[in-house]
Amino acid sequence: MWENGCDIYYDVKRTHIPPGISQRAKLRLFNFIVNMALRLGILTEKLGISHRYTIWRAVFKGIPPKKTSKLIIKDLVFDNVPNAEEYGVDPNRIAIGGDSSGGTFATAICQHLVTRKDLPKLRAQILLYPFLQGVDFSLPSYQQNHSVPVLFRKRLLKHGSVYLTGTYFNTEDIWKSAHVPEERRAKYSQWISAKHIPDKFKTRGYVPVAPAPFSTESYKKAKHIFETMFSPLLAEDDIIQQLPDTFILTCEYDVVRDDGLLYKKRLEDHGIPVTWYHVVDGFHGIVCLVDYGPLEFPGTRSSLRHVVHFLKRV
């Protein structure tokens, strides 16, 4: 965990084992990469809705800027998988998940791990309102929810610029897709386009926007956004078709709603089982408000229960 400038790691060996478990090797392990400094695993255990079914390992990775994608992958890929049985975990029952940008990393790590034939295949991935692409910021959800708290479109791009380059830069051209090379647009539109979004998600307003002319300057500033570490939706088909069972949670009033919808379609097109839960009155970050008194919303616990039910099933 990166907290107050210090590295703190929650090791599998320190994970609480529920009482009454006699066959430790049959336990599940769920690695959750939290975008915010909220210990989701601890909170859900307090509520009594997670420890009965699985071990939650909450990992917050606020990787500081200026790290390359390869370094981030190295930081986030868990090296204990080959030794899972030593910690009482069935290596064939390991899942990974995350919320928001944590969902981005969880998706990228899952894609990376399918290339590691020396490791057991992950059993599942759980993605809560993930950011999955940096190609088109004019999708219906980006238009409809551009000023909906807590994640404004402008804030998303602002923080993204810092993450990619270590400094803020003008993202206006990025909004208009001027950073996307002409020769890539046809390929990317196979996966990232409003035409792949169901019409019912366009009823709150959507106006097709033609991309701006390509800008070399914009591309140079944002070129790393096309790496699958930051845009997992751009992974090739041979990677997508190897992915495990997937749970995707989307929220209606969320700027990245359509990222989740597009990834859902991409997975289903390749025959990957997808469990999808859409929070019709939800917004970005709603799950992290569990057990926060008046700040907790009706969709918070129901969303977590759907996650738990999915974990029970897999």
Short mmCIF file of N, CA and C in Angstrom, two decimals, residues 10-121:
data_model
loop_
_atom_site.label_atom_id
_atom_site.label_comp_id
_atom_site.label_asym_id
_atom_site.label_seq_id
_atom_site.Cartn_x
_atom_site.Cartn_y
_atom_site.Cartn_z
N TYR A 10 0.16 -5.48 2.48
CA TYR A 10 -0.63 -6.45 3.22
C TYR A 10 -0.33 -7.81 2.62
N ASP A 11 0.40 -8.63 3.37
CA ASP A 11 0.85 -9.91 2.85
C ASP A 11 -0.24 -10.95 2.99
N VAL A 12 -0.22 -11.92 2.06
CA VAL A 12 -1.16 -13.02 2.14
C VAL A 12 -1.04 -13.74 3.47
N LYS A 13 0.20 -13.84 3.99
CA LYS A 13 0.42 -14.57 5.24
C LYS A 13 -0.31 -13.93 6.41
N ARG A 14 -0.61 -12.63 6.30
CA ARG A 14 -1.27 -11.93 7.40
C ARG A 14 -2.79 -11.92 7.26
N THR A 15 -3.28 -12.51 6.17
CA THR A 15 -4.71 -12.48 5.93
C THR A 15 -5.45 -13.30 6.98
N HIS A 16 -6.56 -12.75 7.45
CA HIS A 16 -7.36 -13.44 8.46
C HIS A 16 -8.05 -14.65 7.86
N ILE A 17 -7.90 -15.80 8.49
CA ILE A 17 -8.57 -17.02 8.06
C ILE A 17 -9.85 -17.18 8.87
N PRO A 18 -11.00 -17.28 8.22
CA PRO A 18 -12.26 -17.41 8.96
C PRO A 18 -12.25 -18.64 9.86
N PRO A 19 -12.85 -18.54 11.05
CA PRO A 19 -12.89 -19.68 11.97
C PRO A 19 -13.71 -20.83 11.37
N GLY A 20 -13.33 -22.04 11.74
CA GLY A 20 -14.09 -23.19 11.28
C GLY A 20 -13.62 -23.75 9.96
N ILE A 21 -12.58 -23.16 9.37
CA ILE A 21 -12.06 -23.66 8.10
C ILE A 21 -11.01 -24.72 8.39
N SER A 22 -11.29 -25.97 8.02
CA SER A 22 -10.35 -27.05 8.29
C SER A 22 -9.47 -27.36 7.10
N GLN A 23 -9.98 -27.10 5.89
CA GLN A 23 -9.21 -27.37 4.68
C GLN A 23 -8.76 -26.04 4.08
N ARG A 24 -7.66 -25.53 4.60
CA ARG A 24 -7.20 -24.20 4.21
C ARG A 24 -6.89 -24.10 2.72
N ALA A 25 -6.43 -25.18 2.13
CA ALA A 25 -6.01 -25.12 0.73
C ALA A 25 -7.18 -24.89 -0.22
N LYS A 26 -8.39 -24.95 0.29
CA LYS A 26 -9.55 -24.74 -0.57
C LYS A 26 -10.08 -23.31 -0.50
N LEU A 27 -9.37 -22.46 0.22
CA LEU A 27 -9.81 -21.08 0.33
C LEU A 27 -9.58 -20.33 -0.97
N ARG A 28 -10.46 -19.35 -1.20
CA ARG A 28 -10.29 -18.47 -2.34
C ARG A 28 -9.43 -17.28 -1.92
N LEU A 29 -8.79 -16.66 -2.89
CA LEU A 29 -8.07 -15.42 -2.64
C LEU A 29 -8.54 -14.39 -3.64
N PHE A 30 -8.96 -13.25 -3.13
CA PHE A 30 -9.42 -12.16 -4.00
C PHE A 30 -8.51 -10.96 -3.77
N ASN A 31 -7.71 -10.62 -4.76
CA ASN A 31 -6.84 -9.44 -4.70
C ASN A 31 -7.61 -8.25 -5.22
N PHE A 32 -7.80 -7.25 -4.40
CA PHE A 32 -8.58 -6.08 -4.82
C PHE A 32 -7.70 -4.84 -4.81
N ILE A 33 -7.58 -4.20 -5.95
CA ILE A 33 -6.77 -3.00 -6.08
C ILE A 33 -7.69 -1.80 -5.93
N VAL A 34 -7.55 -1.11 -4.82
CA VAL A 34 -8.46 -0.02 -4.51
C VAL A 34 -7.91 1.29 -5.05
N ASN A 35 -8.76 2.04 -5.73
CA ASN A 35 -8.34 3.33 -6.27
C ASN A 35 -8.19 4.37 -5.18
N MET A 36 -9.05 4.31 -4.17
CA MET A 36 -9.05 5.31 -3.11
C MET A 36 -8.49 4.69 -1.83
N ALA A 37 -8.07 5.51 -0.91
CA ALA A 37 -7.47 5.02 0.33
C ALA A 37 -8.55 4.56 1.30
N LEU A 38 -9.37 3.63 0.83
CA LEU A 38 -10.43 3.03 1.65
C LEU A 38 -10.18 1.54 1.66
N ARG A 39 -10.10 0.95 2.81
CA ARG A 39 -9.79 -0.47 2.88
C ARG A 39 -11.07 -1.26 2.66
N LEU A 40 -11.42 -1.47 1.40
CA LEU A 40 -12.70 -2.10 1.08
C LEU A 40 -12.82 -3.48 1.69
N GLY A 41 -11.74 -4.26 1.63
CA GLY A 41 -11.81 -5.59 2.18
C GLY A 41 -12.12 -5.59 3.66
N ILE A 42 -11.51 -4.68 4.41
CA ILE A 42 -11.74 -4.59 5.85
C ILE A 42 -13.17 -4.14 6.13
N LEU A 43 -13.65 -3.17 5.35
CA LEU A 43 -15.00 -2.67 5.56
C LEU A 43 -16.04 -3.75 5.31
N THR A 44 -15.87 -4.51 4.23
CA THR A 44 -16.86 -5.54 3.93
C THR A 44 -16.81 -6.67 4.95
N GLU A 45 -15.64 -6.92 5.51
CA GLU A 45 -15.57 -7.93 6.55
C GLU A 45 -16.30 -7.46 7.80
N LYS A 46 -16.20 -6.17 8.11
CA LYS A 46 -16.92 -5.61 9.25
C LYS A 46 -18.42 -5.81 9.08
N LEU A 47 -18.87 -5.73 7.82
CA LEU A 47 -20.30 -5.87 7.54
C LEU A 47 -20.74 -7.33 7.54
N GLY A 48 -19.78 -8.24 7.58
CA GLY A 48 -20.13 -9.65 7.60
C GLY A 48 -20.57 -10.19 6.27
N ILE A 49 -20.17 -9.55 5.16
CA ILE A 49 -20.63 -10.03 3.86
C ILE A 49 -19.50 -10.57 3.00
N SER A 50 -18.29 -10.64 3.55
CA SER A 50 -17.21 -11.17 2.72
C SER A 50 -16.46 -12.33 3.37
N HIS A 51 -16.20 -12.25 4.69
CA HIS A 51 -15.30 -13.23 5.27
C HIS A 51 -15.89 -14.63 5.27
N ARG A 52 -17.20 -14.75 5.13
CA ARG A 52 -17.82 -16.06 5.12
C ARG A 52 -17.50 -16.82 3.84
N TYR A 53 -17.20 -16.10 2.79
CA TYR A 53 -17.08 -16.72 1.48
C TYR A 53 -15.66 -16.71 0.92
N THR A 54 -14.85 -15.78 1.31
CA THR A 54 -13.57 -15.63 0.65
C THR A 54 -12.62 -14.83 1.52
N ILE A 55 -11.38 -14.82 1.17
CA ILE A 55 -10.42 -13.92 1.80
C ILE A 55 -10.29 -12.70 0.90
N TRP A 56 -10.48 -11.54 1.46
CA TRP A 56 -10.29 -10.31 0.69
C TRP A 56 -8.93 -9.74 1.04
N ARG A 57 -8.15 -9.48 0.05
CA ARG A 57 -6.87 -8.82 0.28
C ARG A 57 -6.98 -7.46 -0.37
N ALA A 58 -7.13 -6.44 0.44
CA ALA A 58 -7.30 -5.09 -0.10
C ALA A 58 -5.94 -4.47 -0.34
N VAL A 59 -5.68 -4.09 -1.54
CA VAL A 59 -4.40 -3.50 -1.90
C VAL A 59 -4.63 -2.16 -2.54
N PHE A 60 -4.13 -1.12 -1.93
CA PHE A 60 -4.22 0.22 -2.52
C PHE A 60 -2.89 0.56 -3.16
N LYS A 61 -2.92 0.82 -4.44
CA LYS A 61 -1.68 1.12 -5.15
C LYS A 61 -1.78 2.50 -5.79
N GLY A 62 -1.38 3.52 -5.08
CA GLY A 62 -1.33 4.86 -5.65
C GLY A 62 0.05 5.06 -6.21
N ILE A 63 0.35 4.38 -7.31
CA ILE A 63 1.69 4.46 -7.88
C ILE A 63 1.99 5.90 -8.26
N PRO A 64 3.08 6.47 -7.78
CA PRO A 64 3.40 7.85 -8.10
C PRO A 64 3.68 8.04 -9.58
N PRO A 65 3.53 9.26 -10.10
CA PRO A 65 3.75 9.51 -11.52
C PRO A 65 5.17 9.19 -11.97
N LYS A 66 5.33 9.19 -13.28
CA LYS A 66 6.62 9.02 -13.94
C LYS A 66 7.12 7.59 -13.96
N LYS A 67 6.33 6.64 -13.45
CA LYS A 67 6.73 5.25 -13.59
C LYS A 67 6.23 4.74 -14.94
N THR A 68 7.03 3.90 -15.59
CA THR A 68 6.61 3.34 -16.86
C THR A 68 5.61 2.23 -16.62
N SER A 69 4.89 1.87 -17.68
CA SER A 69 3.88 0.83 -17.53
C SER A 69 4.51 -0.50 -17.13
N LYS A 70 5.72 -0.79 -17.60
CA LYS A 70 6.36 -2.04 -17.22
C LYS A 70 6.66 -2.08 -15.73
N LEU A 71 7.06 -0.95 -15.17
CA LEU A 71 7.33 -0.90 -13.73
C LEU A 71 6.05 -1.07 -12.94
N ILE A 72 4.97 -0.46 -13.42
CA ILE A 72 3.70 -0.59 -12.72
C ILE A 72 3.23 -2.04 -12.75
N ILE A 73 3.36 -2.67 -13.90
CA ILE A 73 3.00 -4.09 -14.00
C ILE A 73 3.81 -4.90 -12.99
N LYS A 74 5.11 -4.62 -12.90
CA LYS A 74 5.96 -5.34 -11.96
C LYS A 74 5.50 -5.11 -10.53
N ASP A 75 5.10 -3.88 -10.21
CA ASP A 75 4.66 -3.56 -8.86
C ASP A 75 3.35 -4.27 -8.52
N LEU A 76 2.48 -4.42 -9.52
CA LEU A 76 1.13 -4.87 -9.23
C LEU A 76 0.91 -6.36 -9.44
N VAL A 77 1.72 -7.00 -10.25
CA VAL A 77 1.55 -8.43 -10.45
C VAL A 77 2.06 -9.16 -9.20
N PHE A 78 1.25 -10.06 -8.70
CA PHE A 78 1.54 -10.70 -7.43
C PHE A 78 2.41 -11.94 -7.64
N ASP A 79 3.57 -11.93 -7.00
CA ASP A 79 4.53 -13.00 -7.20
C ASP A 79 4.25 -14.22 -6.34
N ASN A 80 3.26 -14.15 -5.46
CA ASN A 80 3.00 -15.25 -4.55
C ASN A 80 2.11 -16.33 -5.15
N VAL A 81 1.64 -16.12 -6.39
CA VAL A 81 0.72 -17.08 -6.98
C VAL A 81 1.30 -18.49 -7.03
N PRO A 82 2.57 -18.67 -7.45
CA PRO A 82 3.10 -20.04 -7.49
C PRO A 82 3.15 -20.70 -6.13
N ASN A 83 3.21 -19.94 -5.05
CA ASN A 83 3.31 -20.49 -3.70
C ASN A 83 2.00 -20.35 -2.94
N ALA A 84 0.90 -20.26 -3.66
CA ALA A 84 -0.39 -19.98 -3.02
C ALA A 84 -0.73 -21.03 -1.97
N GLU A 85 -0.42 -22.29 -2.23
CA GLU A 85 -0.79 -23.34 -1.30
C GLU A 85 -0.09 -23.19 0.04
N GLU A 86 1.09 -22.57 0.05
CA GLU A 86 1.79 -22.35 1.31
C GLU A 86 1.00 -21.43 2.22
N TYR A 87 0.15 -20.59 1.63
CA TYR A 87 -0.64 -19.64 2.41
C TYR A 87 -2.07 -20.12 2.60
N GLY A 88 -2.32 -21.39 2.29
CA GLY A 88 -3.65 -21.93 2.49
C GLY A 88 -4.63 -21.55 1.41
N VAL A 89 -4.14 -21.21 0.23
CA VAL A 89 -5.01 -20.76 -0.85
C VAL A 89 -4.92 -21.72 -2.02
N ASP A 90 -6.06 -22.07 -2.58
CA ASP A 90 -6.12 -22.89 -3.78
C ASP A 90 -5.66 -22.04 -4.96
N PRO A 91 -4.57 -22.38 -5.64
CA PRO A 91 -4.06 -21.56 -6.74
C PRO A 91 -5.02 -21.46 -7.92
N ASN A 92 -6.00 -22.35 -7.96
CA ASN A 92 -6.98 -22.31 -9.04
C ASN A 92 -8.23 -21.50 -8.67
N ARG A 93 -8.19 -20.87 -7.50
CA ARG A 93 -9.35 -20.08 -7.06
C ARG A 93 -8.91 -18.67 -6.65
N ILE A 94 -8.07 -18.09 -7.48
CA ILE A 94 -7.59 -16.73 -7.23
C ILE A 94 -8.28 -15.77 -8.19
N ALA A 95 -8.82 -14.71 -7.66
CA ALA A 95 -9.48 -13.68 -8.47
C ALA A 95 -8.79 -12.34 -8.22
N ILE A 96 -8.95 -11.45 -9.17
CA ILE A 96 -8.39 -10.11 -9.03
C ILE A 96 -9.46 -9.10 -9.41
N GLY A 97 -9.45 -7.96 -8.74
CA GLY A 97 -10.47 -6.95 -9.04
C GLY A 97 -10.01 -5.58 -8.63
N GLY A 98 -10.81 -4.58 -8.96
CA GLY A 98 -10.49 -3.22 -8.58
C GLY A 98 -11.61 -2.28 -8.96
N ASP A 99 -11.57 -1.09 -8.36
CA ASP A 99 -12.57 -0.08 -8.69
C ASP A 99 -11.88 1.12 -9.33
N SER A 100 -12.57 1.75 -10.27
CA SER A 100 -12.07 2.94 -10.96
C SER A 100 -10.72 2.64 -11.62
N SER A 101 -9.69 3.42 -11.33
CA SER A 101 -8.38 3.13 -11.93
C SER A 101 -7.81 1.82 -11.38
N GLY A 102 -8.26 1.41 -10.19
CA GLY A 102 -7.89 0.09 -9.70
C GLY A 102 -8.43 -0.99 -10.63
N GLY A 103 -9.62 -0.74 -11.21
CA GLY A 103 -10.18 -1.65 -12.20
C GLY A 103 -9.36 -1.66 -13.47
N THR A 104 -8.79 -0.51 -13.82
CA THR A 104 -7.90 -0.44 -14.98
C THR A 104 -6.72 -1.36 -14.79
N PHE A 105 -6.07 -1.24 -13.62
CA PHE A 105 -4.89 -2.06 -13.35
C PHE A 105 -5.26 -3.54 -13.23
N ALA A 106 -6.39 -3.83 -12.59
CA ALA A 106 -6.81 -5.22 -12.46
C ALA A 106 -7.02 -5.84 -13.84
N THR A 107 -7.64 -5.08 -14.75
CA THR A 107 -7.86 -5.57 -16.11
C THR A 107 -6.54 -5.81 -16.82
N ALA A 108 -5.63 -4.84 -16.72
CA ALA A 108 -4.34 -4.96 -17.39
C ALA A 108 -3.52 -6.12 -16.83
N ILE A 109 -3.56 -6.30 -15.52
CA ILE A 109 -2.82 -7.40 -14.90
C ILE A 109 -3.39 -8.74 -15.34
N CYS A 110 -4.71 -8.82 -15.39
CA CYS A 110 -5.36 -10.05 -15.82
C CYS A 110 -4.95 -10.39 -17.26
N GLN A 111 -4.90 -9.37 -18.11
CA GLN A 111 -4.46 -9.58 -19.49
C GLN A 111 -3.00 -10.02 -19.53
N HIS A 112 -2.19 -9.42 -18.67
CA HIS A 112 -0.77 -9.77 -18.63
C HIS A 112 -0.57 -11.21 -18.17
N LEU A 113 -1.35 -11.64 -17.19
CA LEU A 113 -1.15 -12.96 -16.61
C LEU A 113 -1.53 -14.09 -17.56
N VAL A 114 -2.40 -13.84 -18.55
CA VAL A 114 -2.73 -14.92 -19.48
C VAL A 114 -1.53 -15.27 -20.36
N THR A 115 -0.55 -14.38 -20.41
CA THR A 115 0.66 -14.67 -21.18
C THR A 115 1.69 -15.44 -20.35
N ARG A 116 1.43 -15.57 -19.05
CA ARG A 116 2.35 -16.27 -18.15
C ARG A 116 1.92 -17.72 -18.01
N LYS A 117 2.44 -18.56 -18.86
CA LYS A 117 2.04 -19.96 -18.86
C LYS A 117 2.61 -20.72 -17.66
N ASP A 118 3.54 -20.08 -16.93
CA ASP A 118 4.12 -20.71 -15.75
C ASP A 118 3.27 -20.51 -14.51
N LEU A 119 2.20 -19.72 -14.62
CA LEU A 119 1.34 -19.43 -13.47
C LEU A 119 -0.05 -20.02 -13.68
N PRO A 120 -0.74 -20.37 -12.58
CA PRO A 120 -2.12 -20.83 -12.71
C PRO A 120 -2.99 -19.72 -13.30
N LYS A 121 -4.00 -20.11 -14.04
CA LYS A 121 -4.91 -19.14 -14.63
C LYS A 121 -5.81 -18.55 -13.55
#
